[in-house]
CSV table of C-alpha atoms and ligand atoms in Angstrom, one decimal:
chain,number,residue,atom,x,y,z
A,30,MET,CA,3.0,16.8,-16.3
A,31,LYS,CA,0.0,16.2,-18.6
A,32,GLN,CA,-0.2,12.7,-19.7
A,33,THR,CA,-1.2,12.1,-23.3
A,34,ARG,CA,-3.9,9.4,-23.3
A,35,GLN,CA,-4.9,7.1,-26.1
A,36,SER,CA,-8.3,7.6,-27.6
A,37,MET,CA,-10.6,4.8,-26.7
A,38,GLU,CA,-12.5,5.1,-30.1
A,39,GLU,CA,-9.2,4.9,-32.1
A,40,THR,CA,-7.8,2.0,-30.1
A,41,ILE,CA,-10.9,-0.1,-30.4
A,42,SER,CA,-11.3,0.8,-34.1
A,43,LEU,CA,-7.7,-0.1,-34.8
A,44,ARG,CA,-8.0,-3.4,-33.0
A,45,LEU,CA,-11.3,-4.3,-34.7
A,46,PHE,CA,-9.7,-3.4,-38.0
A,47,PHE,CA,-6.7,-5.7,-37.4
A,48,ILE,CA,-9.0,-8.5,-36.3
A,49,GLY,CA,-11.0,-8.0,-39.6
A,50,LEU,CA,-7.7,-8.0,-41.6
A,51,PHE,CA,-6.5,-11.1,-39.8
A,52,SER,CA,-9.8,-12.9,-40.4
A,53,LEU,CA,-9.7,-11.9,-44.1
A,54,VAL,CA,-6.2,-13.3,-44.6
A,55,LEU,CA,-7.0,-16.5,-42.6
A,56,THR,CA,-10.3,-17.0,-44.6
A,57,ALA,CA,-8.5,-16.4,-47.9
A,58,ALA,CA,-5.7,-18.9,-47.0
A,59,LEU,CA,-8.3,-21.5,-45.9
A,60,CYS,CA,-10.3,-21.0,-49.2
A,61,ILE,CA,-7.2,-21.4,-51.3
A,62,PHE,CA,-6.2,-24.5,-49.4
A,63,VAL,CA,-9.7,-26.1,-49.7
A,64,PHE,CA,-10.0,-25.1,-53.4
A,65,HIS,CA,-6.6,-26.5,-54.2
A,66,LYS,CA,-7.4,-29.8,-52.5
A,67,ALA,CA,-10.8,-30.1,-54.3
A,68,PHE,CA,-9.3,-29.2,-57.6
A,69,SER,CA,-6.6,-31.8,-57.4
A,70,ALA,CA,-9.0,-34.4,-56.1
A,71,GLN,CA,-11.3,-33.8,-59.1
A,72,VAL,CA,-8.4,-34.1,-61.6
A,73,TRP,CA,-7.2,-37.4,-60.0
A,74,ALA,CA,-10.8,-38.8,-60.0
A,75,ASP,CA,-11.3,-37.9,-63.7
A,76,LEU,CA,-7.9,-39.3,-64.7
A,77,ARG,CA,-8.6,-42.5,-62.8
A,78,THR,CA,-12.0,-43.0,-64.5
A,79,GLU,CA,-10.5,-42.3,-67.9
A,80,CYS,CA,-7.6,-44.8,-67.2
A,81,ASP,CA,-10.1,-47.5,-66.1
A,82,GLU,CA,-12.1,-47.0,-69.3
A,83,VAL,CA,-9.1,-47.0,-71.6
A,84,ALA,CA,-7.7,-50.1,-69.8
A,85,ALA,CA,-11.0,-52.0,-70.3
A,86,ALA,CA,-11.2,-51.1,-74.0
A,87,TYR,CA,-7.5,-51.9,-74.5
A,88,THR,CA,-7.9,-55.3,-72.8
A,89,TYR,CA,-10.9,-56.0,-75.0
A,90,LEU,CA,-9.1,-54.9,-78.2
A,91,GLY,CA,-5.7,-56.2,-77.3
A,92,GLU,CA,-3.8,-53.9,-79.9
A,93,ASP,CA,-1.3,-51.3,-78.8
A,94,THR,CA,-2.1,-49.2,-81.9
A,95,GLN,CA,-5.7,-49.0,-80.9
A,96,LEU,CA,-4.8,-46.9,-78.0
A,97,SER,CA,-4.4,-43.8,-80.3
A,98,HIS,CA,-8.2,-43.8,-80.6
A,99,PHE,CA,-8.6,-42.7,-77.0
A,100,VAL,CA,-6.2,-39.8,-77.2
A,101,LYS,CA,-7.9,-36.4,-76.8
A,102,SER,CA,-6.5,-32.9,-76.4
A,103,GLY,CA,-4.4,-32.6,-73.2
A,104,LEU,CA,-4.4,-36.4,-72.7
A,105,ARG,CA,-1.4,-38.6,-73.3
A,106,ILE,CA,-1.4,-42.4,-73.2
A,107,THR,CA,1.7,-44.5,-72.6
A,108,LEU,CA,2.0,-48.2,-72.5
A,109,ILE,CA,5.0,-49.5,-70.6
A,110,SER,CA,6.3,-53.0,-70.2
A,111,PRO,CA,7.1,-54.2,-66.6
A,112,ASP,CA,10.9,-53.6,-67.3
A,113,GLY,CA,10.2,-50.0,-68.1
A,114,THR,CA,10.4,-50.1,-71.9
A,115,VAL,CA,8.0,-47.7,-73.5
A,116,LEU,CA,5.8,-49.9,-75.9
A,117,TYR,CA,3.5,-47.0,-77.0
A,118,GLU,CA,3.5,-43.3,-76.5
A,119,SER,CA,0.7,-41.2,-78.0
A,120,ALA,CA,2.7,-37.9,-77.9
A,121,THR,CA,5.6,-39.1,-80.0
A,122,THR,CA,6.7,-41.8,-82.3
A,123,GLN,CA,10.3,-41.5,-81.3
A,124,ASP,CA,12.0,-44.0,-79.0
A,125,MET,CA,11.5,-43.1,-75.3
A,126,GLU,CA,13.9,-43.6,-72.4
A,127,ASN,CA,13.2,-46.4,-69.9
A,128,HIS,CA,10.3,-45.3,-67.6
A,129,LEU,CA,11.0,-47.7,-64.7
A,130,SER,CA,12.3,-44.9,-62.5
A,131,ARG,CA,9.0,-42.9,-62.7
A,132,PRO,CA,7.3,-42.9,-59.3
A,133,GLU,CA,3.8,-43.7,-60.7
A,134,ILE,CA,5.2,-46.7,-62.6
A,135,GLN,CA,7.0,-48.1,-59.5
A,136,GLN,CA,3.9,-47.6,-57.5
A,137,ALA,CA,1.7,-49.4,-60.1
A,138,ILE,CA,4.1,-52.3,-60.2
A,139,ALA,CA,4.0,-52.5,-56.4
A,140,ASP,CA,0.3,-51.8,-55.7
A,141,GLY,CA,-1.5,-52.2,-59.0
A,142,SER,CA,-1.9,-48.5,-59.6
A,143,GLY,CA,0.1,-45.3,-58.9
A,144,ARG,CA,0.0,-41.6,-59.4
A,145,SER,CA,2.3,-38.6,-59.3
A,146,ASP,CA,2.3,-35.0,-60.6
A,147,ARG,CA,5.1,-32.9,-62.0
A,148,ASP,CA,5.5,-29.5,-63.5
A,149,SER,CA,4.5,-29.5,-67.1
A,150,SER,CA,6.8,-28.3,-70.0
A,151,THR,CA,4.0,-25.7,-70.6
A,152,MET,CA,4.3,-22.7,-68.3
A,153,GLY,CA,1.5,-22.5,-65.7
A,154,TYR,CA,0.5,-26.1,-66.2
A,155,ARG,CA,1.0,-29.2,-64.3
A,156,THR,CA,1.0,-32.8,-65.5
A,157,TYR,CA,-1.0,-35.4,-63.6
A,158,TYR,CA,0.1,-39.1,-64.2
A,159,TYR,CA,-2.1,-42.1,-63.4
A,160,ALA,CA,-0.7,-45.6,-64.0
A,161,LYS,CA,-2.5,-48.9,-63.8
A,162,GLN,CA,-1.0,-52.4,-64.2
A,163,LEU,CA,-2.9,-54.5,-66.8
A,164,ALA,CA,-3.7,-58.2,-66.5
A,165,GLY,CA,-0.7,-59.1,-68.8
A,166,GLY,CA,1.8,-57.1,-66.6
A,167,ASN,CA,2.1,-54.1,-68.9
A,168,ILE,CA,1.4,-50.7,-67.4
A,169,LEU,CA,-1.1,-48.3,-68.9
A,170,ARG,CA,-0.3,-44.7,-68.0
A,171,LEU,CA,-2.5,-41.6,-68.7
A,172,ALA,CA,-1.1,-38.1,-68.3
A,173,GLN,CA,-3.3,-35.0,-68.2
A,174,ASP,CA,-2.1,-31.4,-68.4
A,175,ALA,CA,-4.2,-29.2,-66.1
A,176,GLN,CA,-3.8,-25.6,-65.4
A,177,ASP,CA,-1.9,-25.0,-62.2
A,178,THR,CA,-4.2,-23.9,-59.4
A,179,TRP,CA,-1.7,-21.0,-58.6
A,180,SER,CA,-1.9,-19.8,-62.2
A,181,ILE,CA,-5.7,-19.7,-61.8
A,182,TYR,CA,-5.2,-17.4,-58.9
A,183,ASP,CA,-2.7,-15.3,-60.9
A,184,GLU,CA,-5.5,-14.5,-63.3
A,185,ALA,CA,-7.9,-13.7,-60.5
A,186,LEU,CA,-5.4,-11.7,-58.5
A,187,PRO,CA,-6.4,-8.2,-59.5
A,188,ALA,CA,-10.1,-8.9,-58.8
A,189,VAL,CA,-9.2,-10.6,-55.5
A,190,LEU,CA,-7.0,-7.7,-54.4
A,191,LEU,CA,-9.7,-5.2,-55.3
A,192,CYS,CA,-12.2,-7.2,-53.3
A,193,CYS,CA,-9.8,-7.3,-50.3
A,194,LEU,CA,-9.3,-3.5,-50.5
A,195,ALA,CA,-13.1,-3.0,-50.7
A,196,ILE,CA,-13.6,-5.3,-47.6
A,197,MET,CA,-10.8,-3.5,-45.8
A,198,ALA,CA,-12.3,-0.1,-46.5
A,199,LEU,CA,-15.7,-1.4,-45.4
A,200,SER,CA,-14.2,-2.8,-42.2
A,201,VAL,CA,-12.5,0.6,-41.4
A,202,VAL,CA,-15.8,2.4,-41.8
A,203,LEU,CA,-17.8,-0.3,-39.9
A,204,SER,CA,-15.3,-0.5,-37.0
A,205,TRP,CA,-15.3,3.2,-36.6
A,206,PHE,CA,-19.1,3.3,-36.6
A,207,LEU,CA,-19.3,0.4,-34.1
A,208,CYS,CA,-16.8,2.1,-31.8
A,209,ARG,CA,-18.8,5.3,-31.8
A,210,GLN,CA,-21.9,3.3,-30.9
A,211,LEU,CA,-19.9,1.6,-28.2
A,212,VAL,CA,-18.2,4.6,-26.7
A,213,ARG,CA,-21.1,7.2,-26.9
A,214,PRO,CA,-23.2,5.7,-24.1
A,215,ILE,CA,-20.1,5.6,-21.8
A,216,LEU,CA,-19.4,9.3,-22.5
A,217,ALA,CA,-23.0,10.0,-21.8
A,218,MET,CA,-22.7,8.5,-18.4
A,219,THR,CA,-20.7,11.4,-17.2
A,220,LYS,CA,-23.4,13.9,-18.1
A,221,ASN,CA,-25.3,13.4,-14.9
A,222,LEU,CA,-23.1,12.0,-12.1
A,223,ASP,CA,-25.9,12.3,-9.6
A,224,THR,CA,-27.9,9.6,-11.3
A,225,ILE,CA,-25.0,7.7,-12.9
A,226,GLN,CA,-26.2,4.3,-11.7
A,227,GLU,CA,-29.4,4.7,-13.7
A,228,HIS,CA,-27.5,5.3,-16.9
A,229,VAL,CA,-25.1,2.5,-17.0
A,230,PRO,CA,-25.1,1.1,-20.6
A,231,TYR,CA,-23.0,-2.0,-19.9
A,232,ARG,CA,-23.1,-4.5,-17.0
A,233,GLU,CA,-19.3,-4.4,-16.7
A,234,LEU,CA,-19.4,-0.7,-15.9
A,235,MET,CA,-21.7,-1.2,-12.9
A,236,PRO,CA,-18.8,-1.4,-10.3
A,237,PHE,CA,-17.3,1.8,-11.9
A,238,ALA,CA,-20.7,3.6,-11.5
A,239,ASP,CA,-21.1,2.3,-8.0
A,240,ALA,CA,-17.6,3.5,-7.0
A,241,ILE,CA,-18.4,7.0,-8.4
A,242,HIS,CA,-21.7,7.1,-6.7
A,243,THR,CA,-20.2,6.0,-3.3
A,244,ASP,CA,-17.4,8.5,-3.7
A,245,ARG,CA,-19.9,11.3,-4.4
A,246,LEU,CA,-22.0,10.4,-1.4
A,247,LEU,CA,-18.9,10.3,0.7
A,248,ARG,CA,-17.8,13.7,-0.5
A,249,GLN,CA,-21.3,15.1,0.0
A,250,ASN,CA,-21.4,13.7,3.5
A,251,ASN,CA,-17.9,15.0,4.3
A,252,GLU,CA,-18.9,18.4,3.0
A,253,ASN,CA,-22.1,18.4,5.2
A,254,LEU,CA,-20.0,17.3,8.2
A,255,ARG,CA,-17.5,20.0,7.5
A,256,GLN,CA,-20.1,22.7,7.3
A,257,GLU,CA,-21.8,21.4,10.5
A,258,PHE,CA,-18.5,21.3,12.3
A,259,THR,CA,-17.6,24.8,11.2
A,260,ALA,CA,-21.0,26.1,12.4
A,261,ASN,CA,-20.6,24.3,15.7
A,262,VAL,CA,-17.0,25.6,16.2
A,263,SER,CA,-18.1,29.2,15.5
A,264,HIS,CA,-21.0,28.9,17.8
A,265,GLU,CA,-18.9,27.3,20.6
A,266,LEU,CA,-16.2,30.0,20.3
A,267,LYS,CA,-18.6,32.8,20.1
A,268,THR,CA,-20.3,32.1,23.4
A,269,PRO,CA,-17.2,32.4,25.6
A,270,LEU,CA,-15.9,35.2,23.5
A,271,THR,CA,-19.1,37.2,23.9
A,272,SER,CA,-19.0,36.6,27.6
A,273,ILE,CA,-15.3,37.6,27.9
A,274,SER,CA,-15.9,40.7,25.8
A,275,GLY,CA,-18.9,41.7,27.9
A,276,TYR,CA,-17.0,41.4,31.3
A,277,ALA,CA,-13.9,43.2,29.8
A,278,GLU,CA,-16.1,46.0,28.5
A,279,LEU,CA,-17.7,46.5,31.9
A,280,ILE,CA,-14.3,46.8,33.5
A,281,GLU,CA,-13.0,49.1,30.7
A,282,ASN,CA,-15.9,51.5,31.0
A,283,GLY,CA,-15.5,51.6,34.8
A,284,MET,CA,-19.1,50.2,35.1
A,285,ALA,CA,-17.9,47.3,37.2
A,286,LYS,CA,-17.8,47.9,41.0
A,287,PRO,CA,-14.4,47.4,42.4
A,288,GLU,CA,-15.6,44.5,44.5
A,289,ASP,CA,-17.0,42.7,41.4
A,290,ILE,CA,-13.7,42.9,39.5
A,291,PRO,CA,-12.2,39.8,41.0
A,292,SER,CA,-15.3,37.7,40.2
A,293,PHE,CA,-15.4,39.2,36.6
A,294,GLY,CA,-11.7,38.3,36.3
A,295,GLN,CA,-12.4,34.8,37.5
A,296,LYS,CA,-15.2,34.5,34.9
A,297,ILE,CA,-13.0,35.8,32.2
A,298,HIS,CA,-10.3,33.3,33.3
A,299,ALA,CA,-12.8,30.4,33.3
A,300,GLU,CA,-14.2,31.2,29.9
A,301,ALA,CA,-10.7,31.7,28.4
A,302,SER,CA,-9.6,28.3,29.9
A,303,ARG,CA,-12.7,26.6,28.4
A,304,MET,CA,-11.7,28.2,25.0
A,305,ILE,CA,-8.2,26.9,25.3
A,306,THR,CA,-9.5,23.4,26.0
A,307,LEU,CA,-12.0,23.7,23.2
A,308,VAL,CA,-9.3,24.9,20.7
A,309,ASN,CA,-7.0,22.0,21.8
A,310,ASP,CA,-9.8,19.5,21.2
A,311,ILE,CA,-10.7,21.1,17.9
A,312,LEU,CA,-7.1,20.9,16.8
A,313,GLN,CA,-6.8,17.3,17.9
A,314,LEU,CA,-9.8,16.0,16.0
A,315,PRO,CA,-8.5,16.6,12.4
A,316,GLN,CA,-5.2,15.1,13.4
A,317,LEU,CA,-6.9,11.9,14.6
A,318,ASP,CA,-9.0,12.0,11.5
A,319,SER,CA,-6.0,12.1,9.1
A,320,MET,CA,-4.2,9.4,11.2
A,321,GLN,CA,-7.2,7.2,10.8
A,322,GLN,CA,-7.9,7.9,7.1
A,323,THR,CA,-4.6,8.3,5.5
A,324,GLY,CA,-2.2,6.9,8.1
A,325,ASP,CA,-0.6,10.3,8.2
A,326,ARG,CA,1.8,10.8,11.1
A,327,ALA,CA,1.2,7.2,12.2
A,328,PRO,CA,0.7,6.7,16.0
A,329,VAL,CA,3.7,5.3,17.8
A,330,PHE,CA,2.6,1.8,18.8
A,331,GLU,CA,4.5,0.1,21.6
A,332,PRO,CA,3.6,-2.3,24.4
A,333,VAL,CA,1.4,-0.4,26.9
A,334,ASP,CA,-0.1,-1.8,30.1
A,335,LEU,CA,-3.7,-0.6,30.4
A,336,ALA,CA,-3.6,-1.1,34.2
A,337,GLU,CA,-0.7,1.4,34.3
A,338,ILE,CA,-2.7,3.9,32.2
A,339,ALA,CA,-5.7,3.6,34.5
A,340,HIS,CA,-3.5,4.0,37.5
A,341,SER,CA,-1.7,7.2,36.3
A,342,CYS,CA,-5.1,8.6,35.2
A,343,MET,CA,-6.4,8.1,38.7
A,344,GLU,CA,-3.4,9.9,40.1
A,345,GLN,CA,-3.9,12.9,37.7
A,346,GLN,CA,-7.7,13.1,38.4
A,347,LYS,CA,-7.4,12.8,42.2
A,348,LEU,CA,-7.6,16.5,42.8
A,349,ASN,CA,-10.4,17.0,40.3
A,350,ALA,CA,-12.3,14.2,42.0
A,351,LYS,CA,-11.7,15.6,45.5
A,352,ARG,CA,-13.1,19.0,44.5
A,353,ALA,CA,-16.2,17.3,43.2
A,354,TYR,CA,-16.5,15.0,46.3
A,355,ILE,CA,-16.0,11.9,44.3
A,356,THR,CA,-14.2,8.8,45.3
A,357,LEU,CA,-11.8,7.4,42.7
A,358,VAL,CA,-10.8,3.8,42.8
A,359,CYS,CA,-8.6,1.8,40.4
A,360,GLU,CA,-8.5,-2.0,40.1
A,361,GLY,CA,-7.8,-4.9,37.8
A,362,GLY,CA,-4.7,-6.7,36.6
A,363,PRO,CA,-2.1,-6.1,33.9
A,364,ALA,CA,-3.4,-5.9,30.3
A,365,VAL,CA,-0.6,-5.2,27.9
A,366,ILE,CA,-1.6,-4.1,24.3
A,367,GLU,CA,0.2,-2.6,21.4
A,368,GLY,CA,-0.8,1.0,21.4
A,369,ASP,CA,0.0,4.7,21.5
A,370,ARG,CA,0.6,5.6,25.1
A,371,GLN,CA,-0.2,9.3,24.8
A,372,MET,CA,-3.4,8.6,23.0
A,373,LEU,CA,-4.5,5.9,25.5
A,374,GLU,CA,-3.8,8.3,28.4
A,375,GLU,CA,-6.0,10.9,26.6
A,376,LEU,CA,-8.8,8.4,26.1
A,377,CYS,CA,-8.7,7.4,29.8
A,378,GLN,CA,-8.6,11.0,30.9
A,379,ASN,CA,-11.6,11.9,28.8
A,380,LEU,CA,-13.7,9.0,30.2
A,381,CYS,CA,-12.6,9.7,33.8
A,382,ASP,CA,-13.2,13.4,33.4
A,383,ASN,CA,-16.8,12.7,32.2
A,384,ALA,CA,-17.4,10.2,35.0
A,385,ILE,CA,-16.5,12.9,37.5
A,386,ARG,CA,-18.3,15.8,35.8
A,387,TYR,CA,-21.6,13.9,35.3
A,388,ASN,CA,-21.7,12.7,38.8
A,389,ARG,CA,-23.1,13.8,42.2
A,390,PRO,CA,-21.2,14.8,45.3
A,391,GLY,CA,-20.4,11.6,47.2
A,392,GLY,CA,-20.4,9.6,44.0
A,393,LYS,CA,-17.9,6.9,43.0
A,394,VAL,CA,-15.8,6.4,39.9
A,395,LYS,CA,-14.0,3.1,39.2
A,396,LEU,CA,-11.2,2.7,36.7
A,397,SER,CA,-10.4,-0.9,35.8
A,398,ALA,CA,-8.2,-2.7,33.3
A,399,GLY,CA,-7.8,-6.4,32.6
A,400,LYS,CA,-8.4,-9.2,30.2
A,401,GLU,CA,-11.7,-10.9,29.4
A,402,LYS,CA,-11.9,-13.8,26.9
A,403,GLY,CA,-8.5,-12.9,25.4
A,404,SER,CA,-9.5,-9.2,25.0
A,405,ALA,CA,-7.7,-6.5,27.0
A,406,PHE,CA,-10.1,-3.8,28.2
A,407,LEU,CA,-10.1,-0.5,29.9
A,408,GLN,CA,-13.3,0.4,31.8
A,409,VAL,CA,-14.5,3.6,33.5
A,410,SER,CA,-17.7,3.3,35.5
A,411,ASP,CA,-19.6,5.8,37.7
A,412,ASP,CA,-22.7,6.0,39.7
A,413,GLY,CA,-23.6,9.4,38.4
A,414,ILE,CA,-26.5,10.9,36.5
A,415,GLY,CA,-26.5,8.4,33.6
A,416,ILE,CA,-27.3,8.9,29.9
A,417,PRO,CA,-30.9,8.5,28.6
A,418,LYS,CA,-31.4,5.5,26.2
A,419,GLU,CA,-32.2,7.8,23.2
A,420,ALA,CA,-29.0,9.8,23.6
A,421,GLN,CA,-26.7,6.8,24.1
A,422,GLY,CA,-26.2,6.4,20.3
A,423,ARG,CA,-25.3,10.0,19.8
A,424,VAL,CA,-22.9,10.9,22.7
A,425,PHE,CA,-19.9,10.0,20.5
A,426,GLU,CA,-20.9,12.6,17.9
A,427,ARG,CA,-19.0,15.9,17.8
A,428,PHE,CA,-20.6,18.6,20.0
A,429,TYR,CA,-23.5,16.4,21.1
A,430,ARG,CA,-24.4,16.9,24.7
A,431,VAL,CA,-27.3,15.6,26.6
A,432,ASP,CA,-27.5,18.6,28.8
A,433,LYS,CA,-25.8,21.5,27.2
A,434,SER,CA,-25.8,23.9,30.2
A,435,HIS,CA,-24.4,21.2,32.5
A,436,SER,CA,-21.6,20.3,30.1
A,437,LYS,CA,-20.7,24.0,29.7
A,438,ALA,CA,-21.0,24.8,33.3
A,439,THR,CA,-18.5,22.0,34.1
A,440,GLY,CA,-16.1,23.0,31.3
A,441,GLY,CA,-17.2,20.4,28.7
A,442,THR,CA,-16.5,21.0,25.0
A,443,GLY,CA,-18.7,18.3,23.6
A,444,LEU,CA,-15.7,16.7,21.9
A,445,GLY,CA,-14.4,14.4,24.6
A,446,LEU,CA,-16.2,11.2,23.6
A,447,ALA,CA,-15.7,12.0,19.8
A,448,ILE,CA,-11.9,12.0,20.6
A,449,VAL,CA,-12.3,8.7,22.6
A,450,LYS,CA,-14.1,7.2,19.6
A,451,HIS,CA,-11.3,8.2,17.2
A,452,ILE,CA,-8.6,6.9,19.5
A,453,ALA,CA,-10.4,3.6,19.8
A,454,MET,CA,-10.7,3.4,16.0
A,455,ILE,CA,-7.0,4.0,15.5
A,456,HIS,CA,-6.4,1.1,17.9
A,457,LYS,CA,-9.1,-1.1,16.2
A,458,ALA,CA,-10.8,-1.2,19.5
A,459,HIS,CA,-14.6,-1.2,20.1
A,460,ILE,CA,-16.5,0.7,22.7
A,461,SER,CA,-19.4,-0.6,24.8
A,462,LEU,CA,-21.6,1.8,26.7
A,463,GLU,CA,-24.0,0.8,29.4
A,464,SER,CA,-25.9,3.5,31.2
A,465,GLN,CA,-29.1,4.1,33.1
A,466,VAL,CA,-30.4,7.5,34.1
A,467,GLY,CA,-29.9,8.0,37.9
A,468,THR,CA,-27.9,4.8,38.3
A,469,GLY,CA,-24.7,5.5,36.4
A,470,THR,CA,-22.6,4.8,33.3
A,471,THR,CA,-20.0,2.2,32.4
A,472,ILE,CA,-17.9,2.7,29.3
A,473,THR,CA,-15.6,-0.2,28.3
A,474,VAL,CA,-13.1,-0.1,25.5
A,475,PHE,CA,-12.1,-3.6,24.2
A,476,PHE,CA,-8.8,-3.9,22.4
A,477,GLY,CA,-9.4,-7.2,20.6
A,478,ALA,CA,-7.5,-10.4,21.1
A,479,GLN,CA,-3.9,-9.6,22.0
B,502,ADP,P1,-18.6,17.0,27.1
B,502,ADP,O1,-17.4,17.8,26.8
B,502,ADP,O2,-19.9,17.8,26.9
B,502,ADP,O3,-18.5,16.2,28.2
B,502,ADP,P2,-18.4,14.5,25.6
B,502,ADP,O4,-18.2,14.2,24.2
B,502,ADP,O5,-17.3,14.1,26.5
B,502,ADP,O6,-18.6,16.0,25.8
B,502,ADP,O7,-19.7,13.9,26.1
B,502,ADP,C1,-20.9,14.1,25.4
B,502,ADP,C2,-22.1,14.1,26.3
B,502,ADP,O8,-22.3,12.8,26.8
B,502,ADP,C3,-21.9,14.9,27.5
B,502,ADP,O9,-22.3,16.3,27.3
B,502,ADP,C4,-22.8,14.3,28.5
B,502,ADP,O10,-24.1,14.7,28.3
B,502,ADP,C5,-22.8,12.8,28.1
B,502,ADP,N1,-21.9,12.0,29.0
B,502,ADP,C6,-20.6,11.6,28.7
B,502,ADP,N2,-20.1,10.9,29.7
B,502,ADP,C7,-21.1,10.8,30.6
B,502,ADP,C8,-21.1,10.1,31.9
B,502,ADP,N3,-20.2,9.4,32.4
B,502,ADP,N4,-22.3,10.2,32.5
B,502,ADP,C9,-23.4,10.9,32.0
B,502,ADP,N5,-23.3,11.5,30.9
B,502,ADP,C10,-22.2,11.5,30.1
């Protein structure tokens, strides 16, 4: 089912837009708060200065009625006795209720000065009260009506909203543009995957580009190996088939002398047997490959004694060795590992088979198993023809042979050691090869600390 994926551009733009919106709201709230604080602080400071001046003048003049001279628009002056009786009120001549309960008066009596603010009788205004106790004990209170900060915002609201809308529209356009700038180079990376590492626009994408590059190299390499393998397989199969076909044709046309027919039949049989071995090996390699790479059809791991494997291998190769005039010996002690018995038998057979085939009549092949420094090992050594130094690194490659004709003549497929390598890898074992031309070869498989 096709998955609908989000657009990277849209996602980033949307997030940028929300970040912008959030910042806008936060900045506006902060500005309102700061402005509100500054506004109130200014009103209080003005009122206090005014009150100090009126108090100084009143103390000097000493007359309640003189207070009316200081009244200006929006400013009220009240003189209150310490018991709360209103002695003078600039706003009215009528009797006023006792003012002792007012917070600013109580504070002035207690601390010498006090202040408080309350909603004004005029809508959208607030009254700020500042009271100061005079030397005689009376309290002088100044009240100032100031426009409520919120009502100032009310007036400015349409302009503010318009500005916000404009900023939001701008942020939509900007975030879209920024995203395009951000995403374009990433999209451009895919244009040439061969040189992707040279066109990485951001440091964070380096591992991504590296992974793609490695993957491509791996694929390329696998493709080359596959092509090489197919070419090798075709070639290996073609040779025995040509030979079988040739002998069969001679017999078919009656061109073969009756006395040659048994030898032709034997040759056809030998080539066909070689092909069967080859096909078996060819079929086995991909199976081992997939086991190793994907864990497909996992090998059956169980406790296996390598000494037992070596011994049964010797038993099976006895006849083979006898035909080639080779002495087979088996030594060593028990070495139990967790492994796949069938695979380990195959590994041992392949090594032993080579040790016999690349040997000389009268030669010796020794199979041994045991433990060395906590590692179990299986070793096959011979005193045969040996492997030249320059070929030692390549003998585990598929279809590599030091001497092609010798390998073919003895029924080799060129895949024996490749299979050994795979089986060792599946068992996380490592192979050591020591060989000298004319002296012999020793191949040891170490199975790690058990
Ligand atoms: P083959 O089927 O040809 O034996 P292998 O993969 O088993 O293929 O071995 C690869 C090549 O390594 C052989 O063709 C041979 O030249 C060389 N080789 C392997 N084992 C020995 C050995 N014990 N002594 C000398 N040469 C060996």
